[in-house]
Amino acid sequence: QGSASYTLTMADIGSRFRRAISDRTNPLILDGGLATQMESYGADLSGHLWSARLLRDDPALIKRTHAAFYMAGSDLATSASYQATVAGFVRAGNSAEEGERLLRSSIRLLKEARDEAWRKIQAEGGEGGRMKPFAAASVGCYGASLADGSEYTGIYDIGKEEVKAFHLERLKLLVKEEPDVLAFETSENR
């Protein structure tokens, strides 16, 4: 896993992740506060897309933020896709195709940041027994896409089957970019 030419299969990644979360001697350090960190860099995250807007407007800032988390010791970082949906990007004036591309780019940016940070860590001799960090696709709940706070209540104007279809559409796009892990965040309370 130290070589730049080393490629892990999904089974290898799954096995490595299971070992990481089972290791009771070394905690798995997660990133934290993606939006808060981007705001500290001066980003305005107002609007219904929240941090996902930067996938379109400032992808370099997203990548910089991910890299900073990895360089600070995060073993797992999550993509800027929590609130990202094709419908949300369309509502913001993008085509559906562009919305799909932007959603998928959240994983590409995360993996690029991780790989660049990991190469830098290795070049500086700083890995010291540390495993190569994971890139997790952030899968926010349906309510997050509404930008009305309903992600905390789970009370929506659609039924369970529509919620499943909503997640399936996004998951199909996100997994095309082969994240290491899927991080389902703020699950509905139903």
PDB file of N, CA and C in Angstrom, residues 102-182:
ATOM      1  N   LEU A 102     -21.287  16.892 -11.164  1.00  0.00           N
ATOM      2  CA  LEU A 102     -20.880  17.548  -9.922  1.00  0.00           C
ATOM      3  C   LEU A 102     -20.966  16.599  -8.733  1.00  0.00           C
ATOM      4  N   LEU A 103     -22.027  15.816  -8.659  1.00  0.00           N
ATOM      5  CA  LEU A 103     -22.163  14.853  -7.563  1.00  0.00           C
ATOM      6  C   LEU A 103     -21.016  13.849  -7.600  1.00  0.00           C
ATOM      7  N   ARG A 104     -20.730  13.331  -8.767  1.00  0.00           N
ATOM      8  CA  ARG A 104     -19.627  12.375  -8.900  1.00  0.00           C
ATOM      9  C   ARG A 104     -18.279  13.027  -8.587  1.00  0.00           C
ATOM     10  N   SER A 105     -18.151  14.308  -8.919  1.00  0.00           N
ATOM     11  CA  SER A 105     -16.876  14.990  -8.671  1.00  0.00           C
ATOM     12  C   SER A 105     -16.557  15.075  -7.184  1.00  0.00           C
ATOM     13  N   SER A 106     -17.578  14.993  -6.332  1.00  0.00           N
ATOM     14  CA  SER A 106     -17.321  15.042  -4.887  1.00  0.00           C
ATOM     15  C   SER A 106     -16.412  13.899  -4.452  1.00  0.00           C
ATOM     16  N   ILE A 107     -16.565  12.750  -5.076  1.00  0.00           N
ATOM     17  CA  ILE A 107     -15.723  11.597  -4.740  1.00  0.00           C
ATOM     18  C   ILE A 107     -14.345  11.756  -5.368  1.00  0.00           C
ATOM     19  N   ARG A 108     -14.302  12.195  -6.613  1.00  0.00           N
ATOM     20  CA  ARG A 108     -13.006  12.386  -7.274  1.00  0.00           C
ATOM     21  C   ARG A 108     -12.136  13.379  -6.499  1.00  0.00           C
ATOM     22  N   LEU A 109     -12.729  14.505  -6.087  1.00  0.00           N
ATOM     23  CA  LEU A 109     -11.965  15.505  -5.329  1.00  0.00           C
ATOM     24  C   LEU A 109     -11.432  14.925  -4.024  1.00  0.00           C
ATOM     25  N   LEU A 110     -12.264  14.168  -3.337  1.00  0.00           N
ATOM     26  CA  LEU A 110     -11.871  13.569  -2.065  1.00  0.00           C
ATOM     27  C   LEU A 110     -10.720  12.587  -2.267  1.00  0.00           C
ATOM     28  N   LYS A 111     -10.843  11.717  -3.258  1.00  0.00           N
ATOM     29  CA  LYS A 111      -9.794  10.727  -3.502  1.00  0.00           C
ATOM     30  C   LYS A 111      -8.498  11.377  -3.974  1.00  0.00           C
ATOM     31  N   GLU A 112      -8.610  12.409  -4.800  1.00  0.00           N
ATOM     32  CA  GLU A 112      -7.407  13.132  -5.227  1.00  0.00           C
ATOM     33  C   GLU A 112      -6.719  13.773  -4.029  1.00  0.00           C
ATOM     34  N   ALA A 113      -7.496  14.405  -3.163  1.00  0.00           N
ATOM     35  CA  ALA A 113      -6.922  15.042  -1.968  1.00  0.00           C
ATOM     36  C   ALA A 113      -6.260  14.010  -1.083  1.00  0.00           C
ATOM     37  N   ARG A 114      -6.939  12.877  -0.893  1.00  0.00           N
ATOM     38  CA  ARG A 114      -6.375  11.805  -0.061  1.00  0.00           C
ATOM     39  C   ARG A 114      -5.063  11.290  -0.651  1.00  0.00           C
ATOM     40  N   ASP A 115      -5.062  11.011  -1.945  1.00  0.00           N
ATOM     41  CA  ASP A 115      -3.863  10.446  -2.570  1.00  0.00           C
ATOM     42  C   ASP A 115      -2.702  11.437  -2.567  1.00  0.00           C
ATOM     43  N   GLU A 116      -2.995  12.703  -2.825  1.00  0.00           N
ATOM     44  CA  GLU A 116      -1.937  13.722  -2.791  1.00  0.00           C
ATOM     45  C   GLU A 116      -1.402  13.898  -1.372  1.00  0.00           C
ATOM     46  N   ALA A 117      -2.288  13.930  -0.390  1.00  0.00           N
ATOM     47  CA  ALA A 117      -1.851  14.062   1.004  1.00  0.00           C
ATOM     48  C   ALA A 117      -1.031  12.847   1.419  1.00  0.00           C
ATOM     49  N   TRP A 118      -1.476  11.662   1.016  1.00  0.00           N
ATOM     50  CA  TRP A 118      -0.768  10.440   1.395  1.00  0.00           C
ATOM     51  C   TRP A 118       0.635  10.412   0.793  1.00  0.00           C
ATOM     52  N   ARG A 119       0.757  10.826  -0.476  1.00  0.00           N
ATOM     53  CA  ARG A 119       2.096  10.882  -1.091  1.00  0.00           C
ATOM     54  C   ARG A 119       2.995  11.858  -0.330  1.00  0.00           C
ATOM     55  N   LYS A 120       2.435  12.989   0.068  1.00  0.00           N
ATOM     56  CA  LYS A 120       3.213  13.985   0.818  1.00  0.00           C
ATOM     57  C   LYS A 120       3.610  13.434   2.188  1.00  0.00           C
ATOM     58  N   ILE A 121       2.679  12.785   2.857  1.00  0.00           N
ATOM     59  CA  ILE A 121       2.971  12.189   4.165  1.00  0.00           C
ATOM     60  C   ILE A 121       4.089  11.160   4.036  1.00  0.00           C
ATOM     61  N   GLN A 122       4.010  10.311   3.014  1.00  0.00           N
ATOM     62  CA  GLN A 122       5.040   9.300   2.796  1.00  0.00           C
ATOM     63  C   GLN A 122       6.382   9.938   2.448  1.00  0.00           C
ATOM     64  N   ALA A 123       6.365  10.947   1.591  1.00  0.00           N
ATOM     65  CA  ALA A 123       7.605  11.612   1.181  1.00  0.00           C
ATOM     66  C   ALA A 123       8.303  12.259   2.366  1.00  0.00           C
ATOM     67  N   GLU A 124       7.507  12.725   3.327  1.00  0.00           N
ATOM     68  CA  GLU A 124       8.071  13.354   4.520  1.00  0.00           C
ATOM     69  C   GLU A 124       8.382  12.337   5.612  1.00  0.00           C
ATOM     70  N   GLY A 125       8.134  11.052   5.329  1.00  0.00           N
ATOM     71  CA  GLY A 125       8.397  10.003   6.314  1.00  0.00           C
ATOM     72  C   GLY A 125       7.444  10.037   7.487  1.00  0.00           C
ATOM     73  N   GLY A 126       6.260  10.597   7.278  1.00  0.00           N
ATOM     74  CA  GLY A 126       5.342  10.788   8.383  1.00  0.00           C
ATOM     75  C   GLY A 126       4.292   9.723   8.572  1.00  0.00           C
ATOM     76  N   GLU A 127       4.354   8.642   7.772  1.00  0.00           N
ATOM     77  CA  GLU A 127       3.275   7.653   7.918  1.00  0.00           C
ATOM     78  C   GLU A 127       3.424   6.834   9.188  1.00  0.00           C
ATOM     79  N   GLY A 128       4.635   6.537   9.624  1.00  0.00           N
ATOM     80  CA  GLY A 128       4.904   5.888  10.906  1.00  0.00           C
ATOM     81  C   GLY A 128       3.875   4.874  11.369  1.00  0.00           C
ATOM     82  N   GLY A 129       3.584   3.895  10.573  1.00  0.00           N
ATOM     83  CA  GLY A 129       2.628   2.872  10.959  1.00  0.00           C
ATOM     84  C   GLY A 129       1.185   3.233  10.650  1.00  0.00           C
ATOM     85  N   ARG A 130       0.978   4.421  10.173  1.00  0.00           N
ATOM     86  CA  ARG A 130      -0.376   4.865   9.823  1.00  0.00           C
ATOM     87  C   ARG A 130      -0.827   4.187   8.526  1.00  0.00           C
ATOM     88  N   MET A 131      -2.077   3.794   8.480  1.00  0.00           N
ATOM     89  CA  MET A 131      -2.620   3.205   7.255  1.00  0.00           C
ATOM     90  C   MET A 131      -2.991   4.304   6.278  1.00  0.00           C
ATOM     91  N   LYS A 132      -3.069   3.926   4.993  1.00  0.00           N
ATOM     92  CA  LYS A 132      -3.544   4.886   4.009  1.00  0.00           C
ATOM     93  C   LYS A 132      -4.986   5.246   4.372  1.00  0.00           C
ATOM     94  N   PRO A 133      -5.308   6.521   4.438  1.00  0.00           N
ATOM     95  CA  PRO A 133      -6.654   6.931   4.851  1.00  0.00           C
ATOM     96  C   PRO A 133      -7.744   6.499   3.859  1.00  0.00           C
ATOM     97  N   PHE A 134      -8.963   6.513   4.340  1.00  0.00           N
ATOM     98  CA  PHE A 134     -10.130   6.132   3.556  1.00  0.00           C
ATOM     99  C   PHE A 134     -10.837   7.367   3.016  1.00  0.00           C
ATOM    100  N   ALA A 135     -11.517   7.161   1.880  1.00  0.00           N
ATOM    101  CA  ALA A 135     -12.352   8.195   1.265  1.00  0.00           C
ATOM    102  C   ALA A 135     -13.796   7.713   1.325  1.00  0.00           C
ATOM    103  N   ALA A 136     -14.634   8.410   2.069  1.00  0.00           N
ATOM    104  CA  ALA A 136     -16.019   7.992   2.267  1.00  0.00           C
ATOM    105  C   ALA A 136     -16.985   8.908   1.518  1.00  0.00           C
ATOM    106  N   ALA A 137     -17.905   8.298   0.803  1.00  0.00           N
ATOM    107  CA  ALA A 137     -18.968   9.059   0.143  1.00  0.00           C
ATOM    108  C   ALA A 137     -20.001   9.441   1.192  1.00  0.00           C
ATOM    109  N   SER A 138     -20.194  10.714   1.390  1.00  0.00           N
ATOM    110  CA  SER A 138     -21.202  11.199   2.340  1.00  0.00           C
ATOM    111  C   SER A 138     -22.572  11.114   1.672  1.00  0.00           C
ATOM    112  N   VAL A 139     -23.457  10.359   2.305  1.00  0.00           N
ATOM    113  CA  VAL A 139     -24.816  10.186   1.793  1.00  0.00           C
ATOM    114  C   VAL A 139     -25.767  10.786   2.822  1.00  0.00           C
ATOM    115  N   GLY A 140     -26.140  12.022   2.583  1.00  0.00           N
ATOM    116  CA  GLY A 140     -27.068  12.694   3.483  1.00  0.00           C
ATOM    117  C   GLY A 140     -28.478  12.186   3.270  1.00  0.00           C
ATOM    118  N   CYS A 141     -29.314  12.399   4.236  1.00  0.00           N
ATOM    119  CA  CYS A 141     -30.700  11.936   4.152  1.00  0.00           C
ATOM    120  C   CYS A 141     -31.516  12.826   3.212  1.00  0.00           C
ATOM    121  N   TYR A 142     -32.699  12.374   2.881  1.00  0.00           N
ATOM    122  CA  TYR A 142     -33.585  13.118   1.992  1.00  0.00           C
ATOM    123  C   TYR A 142     -33.815  14.535   2.515  1.00  0.00           C
ATOM    124  N   GLY A 143     -34.037  14.679   3.788  1.00  0.00           N
ATOM    125  CA  GLY A 143     -34.315  15.990   4.368  1.00  0.00           C
ATOM    126  C   GLY A 143     -33.196  16.984   4.152  1.00  0.00           C
ATOM    127  N   ALA A 144     -31.948  16.517   4.081  1.00  0.00           N
ATOM    128  CA  ALA A 144     -30.831  17.433   3.836  1.00  0.00           C
ATOM    129  C   ALA A 144     -30.977  18.112   2.487  1.00  0.00           C
ATOM    130  N   SER A 145     -31.533  17.392   1.510  1.00  0.00           N
ATOM    131  CA  SER A 145     -31.698  17.974   0.181  1.00  0.00           C
ATOM    132  C   SER A 145     -32.765  19.064   0.167  1.00  0.00           C
ATOM    133  N   LEU A 146     -33.635  19.073   1.150  1.00  0.00           N
ATOM    134  CA  LEU A 146     -34.693  20.079   1.223  1.00  0.00           C
ATOM    135  C   LEU A 146     -34.199  21.386   1.829  1.00  0.00           C
ATOM    136  N   ALA A 147     -33.095  21.311   2.578  1.00  0.00           N
ATOM    137  CA  ALA A 147     -32.497  22.495   3.223  1.00  0.00           C
ATOM    138  C   ALA A 147     -33.507  23.229   4.099  1.00  0.00           C
ATOM    139  N   ASP A 148     -34.338  22.448   4.805  1.00  0.00           N
ATOM    140  CA  ASP A 148     -35.336  23.059   5.680  1.00  0.00           C
ATOM    141  C   ASP A 148     -35.274  22.537   7.118  1.00  0.00           C
ATOM    142  N   GLY A 149     -34.201  21.812   7.434  1.00  0.00           N
ATOM    143  CA  GLY A 149     -34.042  21.265   8.777  1.00  0.00           C
ATOM    144  C   GLY A 149     -34.750  19.949   9.001  1.00  0.00           C
ATOM    145  N   SER A 150     -35.476  19.449   8.011  1.00  0.00           N
ATOM    146  CA  SER A 150     -36.239  18.210   8.211  1.00  0.00           C
ATOM    147  C   SER A 150     -35.350  16.976   8.290  1.00  0.00           C
ATOM    148  N   GLU A 151     -34.065  17.117   7.990  1.00  0.00           N
ATOM    149  CA  GLU A 151     -33.181  15.955   8.175  1.00  0.00           C
ATOM    150  C   GLU A 151     -33.105  15.537   9.637  1.00  0.00           C
ATOM    151  N   TYR A 152     -33.457  16.434  10.532  1.00  0.00           N
ATOM    152  CA  TYR A 152     -33.408  16.119  11.959  1.00  0.00           C
ATOM    153  C   TYR A 152     -34.715  15.537  12.486  1.00  0.00           C
ATOM    154  N   THR A 153     -35.790  15.697  11.733  1.00  0.00           N
ATOM    155  CA  THR A 153     -37.077  15.151  12.181  1.00  0.00           C
ATOM    156  C   THR A 153     -37.492  13.911  11.405  1.00  0.00           C
ATOM    157  N   GLY A 154     -37.063  13.818  10.139  1.00  0.00           N
ATOM    158  CA  GLY A 154     -37.482  12.701   9.298  1.00  0.00           C
ATOM    159  C   GLY A 154     -38.915  12.839   8.831  1.00  0.00           C
ATOM    160  N   ILE A 155     -39.509  13.994   9.024  1.00  0.00           N
ATOM    161  CA  ILE A 155     -40.893  14.225   8.610  1.00  0.00           C
ATOM    162  C   ILE A 155     -40.857  14.885   7.225  1.00  0.00           C
ATOM    163  N   TYR A 156     -41.236  14.090   6.211  1.00  0.00           N
ATOM    164  CA  TYR A 156     -41.179  14.548   4.829  1.00  0.00           C
ATOM    165  C   TYR A 156     -42.553  14.446   4.191  1.00  0.00           C
ATOM    166  N   ASP A 157     -42.651  15.048   3.025  1.00  0.00           N
ATOM    167  CA  ASP A 157     -43.904  15.008   2.275  1.00  0.00           C
ATOM    168  C   ASP A 157     -43.933  13.856   1.261  1.00  0.00           C
ATOM    169  N   ILE A 158     -43.036  12.905   1.406  1.00  0.00           N
ATOM    170  CA  ILE A 158     -43.020  11.739   0.524  1.00  0.00           C
ATOM    171  C   ILE A 158     -42.974  10.472   1.362  1.00  0.00           C
ATOM    172  N   GLY A 159     -43.287   9.348   0.745  1.00  0.00           N
ATOM    173  CA  GLY A 159     -43.308   8.073   1.446  1.00  0.00           C
ATOM    174  C   GLY A 159     -41.984   7.335   1.400  1.00  0.00           C
ATOM    175  N   LYS A 160     -41.965   6.190   2.062  1.00  0.00           N
ATOM    176  CA  LYS A 160     -40.762   5.375   2.197  1.00  0.00           C
ATOM    177  C   LYS A 160     -40.197   4.945   0.833  1.00  0.00           C
ATOM    178  N   GLU A 161     -41.040   4.567  -0.101  1.00  0.00           N
ATOM    179  CA  GLU A 161     -40.563   4.130  -1.420  1.00  0.00           C
ATOM    180  C   GLU A 161     -39.891   5.276  -2.175  1.00  0.00           C
ATOM    181  N   GLU A 162     -40.435   6.481  -2.052  1.00  0.00           N
ATOM    182  CA  GLU A 162     -39.810   7.638  -2.702  1.00  0.00           C
ATOM    183  C   GLU A 162     -38.470   7.970  -2.056  1.00  0.00           C
ATOM    184  N   VAL A 163     -38.378   7.798  -0.748  1.00  0.00           N
ATOM    185  CA  VAL A 163     -37.096   8.024  -0.063  1.00  0.00           C
ATOM    186  C   VAL A 163     -36.062   7.008  -0.554  1.00  0.00           C
ATOM    187  N   LYS A 164     -36.474   5.750  -0.694  1.00  0.00           N
ATOM    188  CA  LYS A 164     -35.555   4.726  -1.214  1.00  0.00           C
ATOM    189  C   LYS A 164     -35.077   5.080  -2.618  1.00  0.00           C
ATOM    190  N   ALA A 165     -36.000   5.494  -3.477  1.00  0.00           N
ATOM    191  CA  ALA A 165     -35.646   5.860  -4.849  1.00  0.00           C
ATOM    192  C   ALA A 165     -34.686   7.052  -4.867  1.00  0.00           C
ATOM    193  N   PHE A 166     -34.920   8.011  -3.983  1.00  0.00           N
ATOM    194  CA  PHE A 166     -34.044   9.178  -3.865  1.00  0.00           C
ATOM    195  C   PHE A 166     -32.616   8.731  -3.558  1.00  0.00           C
ATOM    196  N   HIS A 167     -32.456   7.847  -2.570  1.00  0.00           N
ATOM    197  CA  HIS A 167     -31.118   7.376  -2.201  1.00  0.00           C
ATOM    198  C   HIS A 167     -30.494   6.537  -3.299  1.00  0.00           C
ATOM    199  N   LEU A 168     -31.271   5.698  -3.946  1.00  0.00           N
ATOM    200  CA  LEU A 168     -30.737   4.814  -4.980  1.00  0.00           C
ATOM    201  C   LEU A 168     -30.137   5.611  -6.125  1.00  0.00           C
ATOM    202  N   GLU A 169     -30.819   6.671  -6.546  1.00  0.00           N
ATOM    203  CA  GLU A 169     -30.304   7.517  -7.634  1.00  0.00           C
ATOM    204  C   GLU A 169     -28.928   8.076  -7.274  1.00  0.00           C
ATOM    205  N   ARG A 170     -28.806   8.600  -6.085  1.00  0.00           N
ATOM    206  CA  ARG A 170     -27.527   9.196  -5.654  1.00  0.00           C
ATOM    207  C   ARG A 170     -26.453   8.133  -5.473  1.00  0.00           C
ATOM    208  N   LEU A 171     -26.827   7.017  -4.859  1.00  0.00           N
ATOM    209  CA  LEU A 171     -25.849   5.958  -4.625  1.00  0.00           C
ATOM    210  C   LEU A 171     -25.262   5.434  -5.930  1.00  0.00           C
ATOM    211  N   LYS A 172     -26.093   5.272  -6.933  1.00  0.00           N
ATOM    212  CA  LYS A 172     -25.601   4.794  -8.225  1.00  0.00           C
ATOM    213  C   LYS A 172     -24.541   5.732  -8.783  1.00  0.00           C
ATOM    214  N   LEU A 173     -24.746   7.025  -8.634  1.00  0.00           N
ATOM    215  CA  LEU A 173     -23.766   7.997  -9.126  1.00  0.00           C
ATOM    216  C   LEU A 173     -22.501   7.997  -8.275  1.00  0.00           C
ATOM    217  N   LEU A 174     -22.666   7.980  -6.970  1.00  0.00           N
ATOM    218  CA  LEU A 174     -21.504   8.034  -6.076  1.00  0.00           C
ATOM    219  C   LEU A 174     -20.622   6.799  -6.210  1.00  0.00           C
ATOM    220  N   VAL A 175     -21.210   5.620  -6.287  1.00  0.00           N
ATOM    221  CA  VAL A 175     -20.391   4.399  -6.332  1.00  0.00           C
ATOM    222  C   VAL A 175     -19.650   4.246  -7.652  1.00  0.00           C
ATOM    223  N   LYS A 176     -20.089   4.942  -8.691  1.00  0.00           N
ATOM    224  CA  LYS A 176     -19.349   4.903  -9.958  1.00  0.00           C
ATOM    225  C   LYS A 176     -17.919   5.423  -9.780  1.00  0.00           C
ATOM    226  N   GLU A 177     -17.725   6.277  -8.800  1.00  0.00           N
ATOM    227  CA  GLU A 177     -16.395   6.841  -8.535  1.00  0.00           C
ATOM    228  C   GLU A 177     -15.603   6.017  -7.523  1.00  0.00           C
ATOM    229  N   GLU A 178     -16.157   4.908  -7.088  1.00  0.00           N
ATOM    230  CA  GLU A 178     -15.489   3.939  -6.212  1.00  0.00           C
ATOM    231  C   GLU A 178     -14.936   4.521  -4.911  1.00  0.00           C
ATOM    232  N   PRO A 179     -15.808   5.113  -4.099  1.00  0.00           N
ATOM    233  CA  PRO A 179     -15.331   5.513  -2.763  1.00  0.00           C
ATOM    234  C   PRO A 179     -14.972   4.264  -1.973  1.00  0.00           C
ATOM    235  N   ASP A 180     -14.144   4.416  -0.970  1.00  0.00           N
ATOM    236  CA  ASP A 180     -13.767   3.270  -0.133  1.00  0.00           C
ATOM    237  C   ASP A 180     -14.929   2.820   0.740  1.00  0.00           C
ATOM    238  N   VAL A 181     -15.728   3.782   1.178  1.00  0.00           N
ATOM    239  CA  VAL A 181     -16.773   3.539   2.167  1.00  0.00           C
ATOM    240  C   VAL A 181     -17.968   4.431   1.832  1.00  0.00           C
ATOM    241  N   LEU A 182     -19.162   3.974   2.178  1.00  0.00           N
ATOM    242  CA  LEU A 182     -20.350   4.821   2.101  1.00  0.00           C
ATOM    243  C   LEU A 182     -20.677   5.264   3.524  1.00  0.00           C
TER     244      LEU A 182
END
